[in-house]
Amino acid sequence: MQITEIFSSQLPVGETLSIKRSRFEPTHKKDNLKRISIVSGTHGDELEGQYVIYLLSSWLNKNSSLINGIIDLYPAVNALGIDSITRGFPLYEVDLNRAFPGGKEEYLPGQVVYALAQDVKGSDIAIDIHSSNIFLREIPQIRINKEFSEFTLPHAKELNCDFIWIHDAVTVLEATFSHTLNQMGTRTLVVEMGVGMRLTKEYGVQLLNGILNLMKKEGIITTDEKFESREPFLSEIGEVFYINAPTSGLFVPELNHCEVITKNAKIGTIVNPLDGAILETIYAPSGGILFTLREYPIVYEGSLLARIFGNTDEKN
Amino acid sequence: MKKIEILRINSLNRAPLIVEGYLFEGSNPDAPTVAIVGAMEGKTILPLYTASKLVDFLKNSISESKNILGNILVIPSINHYALNINERFWPLDKTNLNTMFPGYAEGETTQRIAKRLFDAISGYTHGIILENREDLSTCFPYVRLFQSGYEDIKNAKKFGYKIVHHKELRPTDTVSLQYNWQLWGTKAYSVMCPNETQIDMNSSNEVLEGIISFLSKNKIIKYKVLNGFESTVVTKEDIEIVKTPKSGIFIPTKQIGSHVIKDETIGKIIHAIEGEVIHKIVAPSNGVIACHYKNGLIFENAVSFRIIKSG
């Protein structure tokens, strides 16, 4: 394993910003090896990917003889953000996942994303691991842009996630890592799982198995070991129902994340601690899987409380 | 003048966010109309100040109400919650209102705010957005127009600022107020204000006079104004970006608006611990300084100056 600095910048006062990559490859180098890149920490408040990458690098260290391709790991793209609990790039307040493809001549956030994109460029597959944000908890899922789904969907099915959400192309998302890399010819998948600022160990293990399964299928590792690969449900066979807060207050959930629920099930209440009033009771507009649930209880009108994956005919 | 409620959002622990607009009804139904949006972000003091001074001007300095020809709607502040606690974006989820347009009535909080605002300002002939640059720099006042296919450069010159920046459209600009306003038929202009934490009377007067000039020249108000600059239209090719190869303490030695000549020293970088000058920033060409970095500490390879090339 080799650790390389892919970007560095001298900060004003006695510190160097450094973005690092670790590379695992076969002991005896061969030509035409497949290459996979795993990226996390683009948002400084999302840490689930750090754990997955730790599990993966630990596995690769123990099984180095099974490596038959190049595996590049980038655990902390927004290093300054991660160490300061800042979602965007500190000081500039820029969402790095809206700053791609960046450029050498741009401001510092643009230079960072440019260096990352240029380093990942040429990989056969890239996986960008996100963990929602501090407000919402998500089941392990893959987000795929319809524009690239012909090539990325087969890989997504190998990743041992529960849900594959295929979404329409949106212009603003052209500034993301996944769009940029897909345009460069790298089949790039976005994983969303867990919640911001926390680790969900079972999800980490679940995705590790999926990544090992995909790498085995692609010949990047050679092993007889079988890795779990559950059958995900696809967004195209149902409908995603959004439940936004009808009023501001303190959201108290009544259900557990990931539960299979029936239509009109009580999802939770929005209450006012000051006078003890229940301001709103929230019911499920559809039966299905409660795949997103609010974690941070303070809500404003419009705050997302939950998402249900249910039947199309129950769409209201 | 009518004070109208544009939108209201309740909060569990803060007073409700009530956004109000000031509608000055015109005396001529055939005259063009304008809506002016002030502070969408917190930390945008000059947009807030300029919009509020415009309300004061229209209320108290136009001697006869018949001299207001077309309807004028001024909304000085959208994001009081951020302004009051010196946050830049929506304080709870840190989303940027100016990336939420045209908005969505059933969506997240800032999408709903954008939708209600957009509904209130739709249908006007002209739309003016008072903004700060999104990077860490300050500048002289100018108009920024996206190269969207809907822009009106001729009218943008009527502000009389030194430049109209005709800027390439990025994917992220497609969710901005300017782009969406234009898409829905309003001639929209972003007036870029100096990024200051306190009001500088010279620059704030320049911003305000430009808006009054625009209103007068478009016959929205009847008011005699002095001519401003004959604005130069500037594109990417006209701008020299000056980066600093060293990080440290940044000291600009030339002011915004200064004309500089090639190889002239315009700033310096001081070693943050040992105090010595570690880099002198020189002008790469003749021109006028339009922007410079605004913080005392500067990163390596950061943009220290933007110079509009001349000669």
Coordinates of N, CA and C in Angstrom, one line a residue, chain B residues 111-287:
Chain B
Q111 N -36.8 26.2 -0.3 CA -37.6 26.1 -1.6 C -38.9 26.8 -1.5
R112 N -39.6 26.7 -0.3 CA -40.9 27.3 -0.1 C -40.7 28.9 0.0
I113 N -39.6 29.3 0.7 CA -39.4 30.8 0.7 C -39.2 31.3 -0.7
A114 N -38.3 30.6 -1.5 CA -38.0 31.0 -2.8 C -39.3 31.1 -3.7
K115 N -40.2 30.1 -3.5 CA -41.4 30.0 -4.3 C -42.3 31.2 -4.0
R116 N -42.4 31.5 -2.7 CA -43.3 32.6 -2.3 C -42.8 33.9 -2.7
L117 N -41.4 34.1 -2.6 CA -40.8 35.3 -3.1 C -41.0 35.4 -4.6
F118 N -40.7 34.3 -5.3 CA -40.8 34.4 -6.8 C -42.2 34.7 -7.2
D119 N -43.2 34.2 -6.6 CA -44.6 34.5 -6.9 C -44.8 36.0 -6.8
A120 N -44.3 36.6 -5.7 CA -44.5 38.0 -5.4 C -43.8 38.9 -6.4
I121 N -42.7 38.5 -7.0 CA -41.9 39.4 -7.8 C -42.0 39.0 -9.3
S122 N -42.9 38.1 -9.6 CA -43.1 37.7 -11.0 C -43.9 38.7 -11.8
G123 N -43.7 38.9 -13.0 CA -44.5 39.8 -13.9 C -44.0 41.2 -14.0
Y124 N -42.9 41.5 -13.3 CA -42.4 42.9 -13.4 C -41.6 43.0 -14.7
T125 N -41.5 44.2 -15.2 CA -40.7 44.4 -16.4 C -39.2 44.2 -16.1
H126 N -38.7 44.8 -15.0 CA -37.3 44.7 -14.6 C -37.2 44.1 -13.2
G127 N -36.1 43.4 -13.0 CA -35.8 42.9 -11.6 C -34.4 43.2 -11.3
I128 N -34.2 43.7 -10.1 CA -32.8 44.0 -9.6 C -32.6 43.2 -8.3
I129 N -31.5 42.5 -8.4 CA -31.1 41.7 -7.2 C -29.8 42.4 -6.6
L130 N -29.8 42.7 -5.4 CA -28.6 43.3 -4.7 C -27.8 42.2 -4.1
E131 N -26.6 42.0 -4.5 CA -25.8 40.8 -4.1 C -24.4 41.2 -3.7
N132 N -23.8 40.3 -3.0 CA -22.4 40.3 -2.7 C -21.7 39.2 -3.6
R133 N -20.4 39.4 -3.9 CA -19.7 38.3 -4.6 C -19.7 37.1 -3.6
E134 N -19.7 35.9 -4.2 CA -19.8 34.7 -3.4 C -18.4 34.3 -2.9
D135 N -17.4 34.8 -3.5 CA -16.0 34.4 -3.0 C -15.6 35.4 -2.0
L136 N -14.4 35.2 -1.5 CA -13.9 36.1 -0.4 C -13.2 37.3 -0.9
S137 N -14.0 38.1 -1.7 CA -13.4 39.3 -2.3 C -14.4 40.4 -2.2
T138 N -13.8 41.6 -2.3 CA -14.7 42.8 -2.4 C -14.4 43.5 -3.7
C139 N -15.3 44.4 -4.1 CA -15.1 44.9 -5.5 C -15.8 46.3 -5.5
F140 N -15.6 47.0 -6.7 CA -16.4 48.2 -6.9 C -17.8 47.7 -7.4
P141 N -18.8 48.6 -7.3 CA -20.2 48.2 -7.7 C -20.2 47.9 -9.2
Y142 N -20.8 46.8 -9.6 CA -21.0 46.5 -11.1 C -22.2 45.7 -11.3
V143 N -22.6 45.5 -12.5 CA -23.7 44.7 -12.9 C -23.2 43.4 -13.4
R144 N -23.8 42.3 -12.9 CA -23.4 41.0 -13.4 C -24.6 40.4 -14.2
L145 N -24.4 40.0 -15.4 CA -25.4 39.4 -16.2 C -24.9 38.1 -16.7
F146 N -25.7 37.0 -16.5 CA -25.3 35.7 -17.1 C -25.5 35.7 -18.6
Q147 N -24.6 34.9 -19.2 CA -24.8 34.7 -20.7 C -25.8 33.6 -20.9
S148 N -27.1 34.0 -20.7 CA -28.2 33.0 -20.7 C -29.0 33.0 -21.9
G149 N -28.8 34.1 -22.8 CA -29.7 34.2 -23.9 C -30.9 35.1 -23.7
Y150 N -31.1 35.5 -22.4 CA -32.2 36.4 -22.1 C -31.8 37.7 -21.6
E151 N -30.5 37.9 -21.5 CA -30.0 39.1 -20.8 C -30.1 40.4 -21.7
D152 N -30.3 41.5 -21.0 CA -30.4 42.8 -21.7 C -29.2 43.7 -21.3
I153 N -28.2 43.7 -22.1 CA -27.0 44.4 -21.8 C -27.2 45.9 -21.9
K154 N -28.0 46.3 -22.9 CA -28.2 47.8 -23.1 C -28.8 48.4 -21.9
N155 N -29.8 47.8 -21.3 CA -30.4 48.3 -20.1 C -29.5 48.2 -18.9
A156 N -28.6 47.2 -18.9 CA -27.7 47.0 -17.8 C -26.8 48.2 -17.7
K157 N -26.5 48.9 -18.8 CA -25.6 50.0 -18.8 C -26.2 51.3 -18.2
K158 N -27.5 51.2 -18.0 CA -28.2 52.4 -17.5 C -28.0 52.6 -16.0
F159 N -27.4 51.6 -15.3 CA -27.0 51.8 -13.9 C -25.9 52.8 -13.8
G160 N -25.1 52.9 -14.9 CA -24.0 53.8 -14.9 C -22.8 53.4 -14.1
Y161 N -22.7 52.1 -13.8 CA -21.5 51.6 -13.1 C -20.4 51.4 -14.1
K162 N -19.1 51.3 -13.5 CA -18.0 51.2 -14.4 C -18.1 50.0 -15.4
I163 N -18.5 48.9 -14.9 CA -18.6 47.7 -15.8 C -19.9 46.9 -15.7
V164 N -20.2 46.2 -16.8 CA -21.2 45.2 -16.8 C -20.4 43.9 -17.1
H165 N -20.4 43.0 -16.1 CA -19.7 41.7 -16.3 C -20.7 40.7 -16.9
H166 N -20.3 40.4 -18.2 CA -21.2 39.5 -18.9 C -20.5 38.1 -18.7
K167 N -21.1 37.3 -17.8 CA -20.5 36.2 -17.2 C -21.0 34.9 -17.8
E168 N -20.1 33.9 -18.0 CA -20.5 32.6 -18.5 C -21.5 32.0 -17.5
L169 N -22.4 31.2 -18.0 CA -23.4 30.6 -17.1 C -22.9 29.2 -16.7
R170 N -22.8 29.0 -15.4 CA -22.4 27.7 -14.8 C -23.7 26.8 -14.5
P171 N -23.5 25.5 -14.4 CA -24.7 24.7 -14.1 C -25.4 25.2 -12.8
T172 N -24.6 25.6 -11.8 CA -25.2 26.0 -10.5 C -25.9 27.4 -10.6
D173 N -25.7 28.1 -11.7 CA -26.4 29.4 -11.9 C -27.8 29.2 -12.3
T174 N -28.1 28.0 -12.8 CA -29.5 27.8 -13.3 C -30.6 27.7 -12.2
V175 N -30.1 27.7 -11.0 CA -31.1 27.8 -9.9 C -31.0 29.1 -9.1
S176 N -30.4 30.1 -9.8 CA -30.3 31.4 -9.1 C -31.6 32.2 -9.5
L177 N -31.8 33.3 -8.7 CA -32.9 34.2 -9.0 C -32.8 34.9 -10.3
Q178 N -31.6 35.4 -10.6 CA -31.4 36.1 -11.9 C -31.8 35.3 -13.1
Y179 N -31.3 34.1 -13.1 CA -31.5 33.2 -14.3 C -33.0 32.9 -14.4
N180 N -33.6 32.5 -13.3 CA -35.0 32.1 -13.3 C -36.0 33.3 -13.6
W181 N -35.6 34.5 -13.1 CA -36.4 35.7 -13.3 C -36.4 35.9 -14.8
Q182 N -35.2 35.8 -15.4 CA -35.1 36.1 -16.9 C -35.9 35.0 -17.7
L183 N -35.8 33.8 -17.2 CA -36.5 32.7 -17.9 C -38.0 32.9 -17.9
W184 N -38.5 33.6 -16.9 CA -39.9 33.8 -16.8 C -40.3 35.2 -17.3
G185 N -39.4 35.9 -18.0 CA -39.8 37.1 -18.7 C -39.5 38.4 -18.1
T186 N -38.8 38.4 -16.9 CA -38.4 39.7 -16.3 C -37.0 40.0 -16.7
K187 N -36.7 41.2 -17.1 CA -35.3 41.6 -17.4 C -34.5 41.7 -16.1
A188 N -33.7 40.8 -15.7 CA -33.1 40.8 -14.4 C -31.6 41.1 -14.4
Y189 N -31.2 41.8 -13.4 CA -29.8 42.3 -13.3 C -29.4 42.1 -11.8
S190 N -28.2 41.5 -11.7 CA -27.6 41.5 -10.3 C -26.6 42.7 -10.1
V191 N -26.9 43.5 -9.1 CA -26.0 44.6 -8.8 C -25.1 44.0 -7.7
M192 N -23.8 43.9 -8.1 CA -22.8 43.3 -7.2 C -22.3 44.5 -6.3
C193 N -22.4 44.3 -5.0 CA -22.0 45.3 -4.0 C -20.7 45.0 -3.4
P194 N -20.0 46.1 -3.0 CA -18.8 45.8 -2.2 C -19.1 45.0 -1.0
N195 N -18.2 44.1 -0.7 CA -18.5 43.1 0.4 C -17.9 43.7 1.7
E196 N -18.7 44.4 2.5 CA -18.2 45.2 3.6 C -18.9 44.7 4.9
T197 N -18.3 44.9 6.0 CA -18.9 44.5 7.3 C -19.5 45.8 7.9
Q198 N -19.0 47.0 7.4 CA -19.6 48.3 7.9 C -19.9 49.1 6.6
I199 N -20.8 50.0 6.8 CA -21.2 50.8 5.6 C -20.1 51.9 5.3
D200 N -19.7 51.8 4.0 CA -18.8 52.9 3.5 C -19.7 53.8 2.7
M201 N -19.8 55.1 3.1 CA -20.7 56.0 2.5 C -20.5 56.2 1.0
N202 N -19.2 56.2 0.6 CA -18.9 56.4 -0.8 C -19.5 55.3 -1.7
S203 N -19.1 54.0 -1.3 CA -19.6 52.9 -2.2 C -21.1 52.7 -2.1
S204 N -21.7 53.0 -0.9 CA -23.1 52.8 -0.8 C -23.9 53.8 -1.6
N205 N -23.4 55.0 -1.6 CA -24.0 56.1 -2.4 C -23.9 55.7 -3.9
E206 N -22.8 55.2 -4.3 CA -22.6 54.8 -5.7 C -23.6 53.7 -6.1
V207 N -23.8 52.7 -5.2 CA -24.8 51.7 -5.5 C -26.2 52.3 -5.7
L208 N -26.5 53.1 -4.7 CA -27.9 53.7 -4.7 C -28.1 54.6 -5.9
E209 N -27.1 55.5 -6.2 CA -27.3 56.4 -7.3 C -27.5 55.6 -8.6
G210 N -26.8 54.5 -8.7 CA -26.9 53.7 -9.9 C -28.3 53.1 -10.1
I211 N -28.9 52.7 -9.0 CA -30.3 52.2 -9.1 C -31.3 53.3 -9.4
I212 N -31.1 54.5 -8.8 CA -32.0 55.6 -9.1 C -31.8 56.0 -10.5
S213 N -30.6 56.0 -11.0 CA -30.3 56.3 -12.4 C -31.0 55.3 -13.3
F214 N -31.0 54.1 -13.0 CA -31.7 53.0 -13.8 C -33.2 53.3 -13.8
L215 N -33.8 53.6 -12.7 CA -35.2 53.9 -12.6 C -35.6 55.1 -13.4
S216 N -34.7 56.1 -13.4 CA -35.0 57.3 -14.1 C -34.9 57.1 -15.6
K217 N -33.8 56.5 -16.0 CA -33.5 56.3 -17.5 C -34.5 55.3 -18.1
N218 N -35.1 54.4 -17.3 CA -36.2 53.6 -17.8 C -37.6 54.1 -17.7
K219 N -37.6 55.4 -17.2 CA -38.9 56.1 -17.1 C -39.8 55.4 -16.1
I220 N -39.2 54.9 -15.0 CA -40.0 54.3 -14.0 C -40.3 55.4 -12.9
I221 N -39.3 56.3 -12.8 CA -39.6 57.5 -12.0 C -39.2 58.7 -12.8
K222 N -39.8 59.8 -12.4 CA -39.4 61.1 -13.1 C -38.5 61.8 -12.1
Y223 N -37.2 61.8 -12.4 CA -36.3 62.3 -11.4 C -35.0 62.6 -12.2
K224 N -34.5 63.8 -12.0 CA -33.3 64.2 -12.7 C -32.0 63.6 -12.1
V225 N -31.2 63.0 -12.8 CA -30.0 62.4 -12.3 C -28.8 62.8 -13.1
L226 N -27.7 62.7 -12.4 CA -26.4 63.0 -13.1 C -26.0 61.7 -13.8
N227 N -25.4 61.8 -15.0 CA -25.0 60.6 -15.6 C -23.8 59.9 -14.9
G228 N -23.8 58.6 -14.9 CA -22.7 57.9 -14.3 C -21.7 57.5 -15.4
F229 N -21.1 56.4 -15.3 CA -20.1 55.9 -16.3 C -20.8 55.4 -17.5
E230 N -20.1 55.5 -18.6 CA -20.6 54.7 -19.8 C -20.0 53.3 -19.6
S231 N -20.8 52.4 -19.1 CA -20.3 51.1 -18.7 C -19.6 50.4 -19.8
T232 N -18.5 49.7 -19.4 CA -17.8 48.9 -20.3 C -18.3 47.4 -20.1
V233 N -18.6 46.7 -21.2 CA -19.0 45.3 -21.0 C -17.7 44.5 -21.0
V234 N -17.6 43.7 -19.9 CA -16.4 42.9 -19.7 C -16.8 41.4 -19.7
T235 N -15.9 40.6 -20.4 CA -16.1 39.2 -20.3 C -14.8 38.6 -19.7
K236 N -14.8 37.3 -19.6 CA -13.7 36.5 -19.0 C -12.3 37.0 -19.6
E237 N -12.3 37.2 -20.9 CA -11.1 37.5 -21.6 C -10.5 38.8 -21.2
D238 N -11.3 39.7 -20.6 CA -10.9 41.1 -20.3 C -10.3 41.1 -18.8
I239 N -10.4 40.0 -18.1 CA -10.1 40.0 -16.7 C -8.8 39.3 -16.5
E240 N -7.9 40.0 -15.8 CA -6.6 39.4 -15.4 C -6.7 38.9 -14.0
I241 N -6.5 37.6 -13.8 CA -6.6 37.1 -12.4 C -5.2 37.0 -11.8
V242 N -5.0 37.7 -10.7 CA -3.7 37.7 -10.1 C -3.7 36.8 -8.8
K243 N -2.9 35.7 -8.9 CA -2.9 34.8 -7.7 C -1.6 35.0 -6.9
T244 N -1.7 34.6 -5.7 CA -0.5 34.7 -4.9 C 0.1 33.3 -4.7
P245 N 1.3 33.1 -5.0 CA 2.0 31.8 -4.8 C 2.2 31.5 -3.4
K246 N 2.1 32.4 -2.5 CA 2.4 32.2 -1.1 C 1.2 32.5 -0.2
S247 N 1.0 31.8 0.9 CA 0.0 32.1 1.8 C 0.6 33.0 2.9
G248 N -0.2 33.6 3.7 CA 0.3 34.5 4.8 C -0.7 35.6 5.0
I249 N -0.1 36.7 5.5 CA -1.0 37.9 5.8 C -1.0 38.8 4.5
F250 N -2.2 39.1 4.1 CA -2.3 39.8 2.8 C -2.5 41.3 3.0
I251 N -1.7 42.1 2.4 CA -1.9 43.5 2.5 C -2.0 44.1 1.1
P252 N -3.2 44.6 0.7 CA -3.3 45.2 -0.6 C -2.7 46.6 -0.5
T253 N -1.8 47.0 -1.4 CA -1.3 48.4 -1.3 C -1.9 49.3 -2.4
K254 N -2.7 48.8 -3.2 CA -3.5 49.6 -4.2 C -5.0 49.4 -3.9
Q255 N -5.7 50.4 -4.0 CA -7.2 50.3 -3.7 C -8.0 49.9 -4.9
I256 N -9.2 49.4 -4.6 CA -10.1 49.0 -5.7 C -10.4 50.3 -6.5
G257 N -10.5 50.1 -7.8 CA -10.7 51.3 -8.7 C -9.5 52.0 -9.1
S258 N -8.3 51.6 -8.5 CA -7.1 52.3 -9.0 C -6.6 51.8 -10.3
H259 N -6.1 52.7 -11.1 CA -5.5 52.3 -12.4 C -4.0 51.9 -12.1
V260 N -3.6 50.7 -12.6 CA -2.3 50.3 -12.3 C -1.5 50.0 -13.6
I261 N -0.2 50.1 -13.5 CA 0.5 49.8 -14.7 C 1.3 48.5 -14.5
K262 N 1.6 47.9 -15.6 CA 2.3 46.6 -15.6 C 3.6 46.6 -14.7
D263 N 3.7 45.6 -13.9 CA 4.9 45.4 -13.0 C 4.8 46.3 -11.8
E264 N 3.8 47.1 -11.6 CA 3.7 47.9 -10.4 C 3.3 47.0 -9.2
T265 N 3.9 47.3 -8.1 CA 3.5 46.5 -6.9 C 2.1 46.9 -6.4
I266 N 1.3 45.9 -6.2 CA -0.1 46.3 -5.8 C -0.5 45.6 -4.5
G267 N 0.4 44.8 -4.0 CA 0.1 44.2 -2.7 C 1.3 43.4 -2.2
K268 N 1.2 42.9 -1.0 CA 2.3 42.0 -0.5 C 1.8 41.0 0.5
I269 N 2.6 39.9 0.6 CA 2.3 38.9 1.5 C 3.4 38.8 2.6
I270 N 2.9 38.8 3.9 CA 3.8 38.8 5.0 C 3.8 37.4 5.6
H271 N 5.0 36.9 6.0 CA 5.0 35.7 6.7 C 4.3 35.8 8.0
A272 N 3.3 34.9 8.2 CA 2.4 35.1 9.4 C 3.0 34.9 10.7
I273 N 4.2 34.3 10.8 CA 4.9 34.1 12.1 C 6.1 35.0 12.2
E274 N 6.9 35.1 11.1 CA 8.1 35.8 11.2 C 8.1 37.3 10.7
G275 N 7.0 37.7 10.1 CA 6.8 39.1 9.8 C 7.4 39.6 8.5
E276 N 8.3 38.9 7.9 CA 9.0 39.4 6.7 C 8.1 39.3 5.5
V277 N 8.4 40.2 4.5 CA 7.7 40.2 3.2 C 8.2 39.0 2.5
I278 N 7.3 38.1 2.1 CA 7.7 36.8 1.4 C 7.2 36.9 0.0
H279 N 6.4 37.8 -0.4 CA 6.0 37.9 -1.8 C 5.4 39.3 -2.1
K280 N 5.9 39.9 -3.2 CA 5.3 41.1 -3.6 C 4.4 40.8 -4.8
I281 N 3.2 41.3 -4.7 CA 2.2 41.1 -5.8 C 2.3 42.2 -6.8
V282 N 2.6 41.9 -8.0 CA 2.7 43.0 -9.1 C 1.6 42.8 -10.1
A283 N 1.3 43.9 -10.7 CA 0.3 43.9 -11.7 C 0.8 43.3 -13.0
P284 N 0.1 42.2 -13.5 CA 0.6 41.6 -14.7 C 0.4 42.4 -16.0
S285 N -0.5 43.4 -15.9 CA -0.8 44.2 -17.1 C -1.3 45.5 -16.6
N286 N -1.4 46.4 -17.6 CA -2.1 47.7 -17.3 C -3.6 47.4 -17.1
G287 N -4.2 48.2 -16.2 CA -5.7 48.0 -16.0 C -6.2 48.7 -14.8

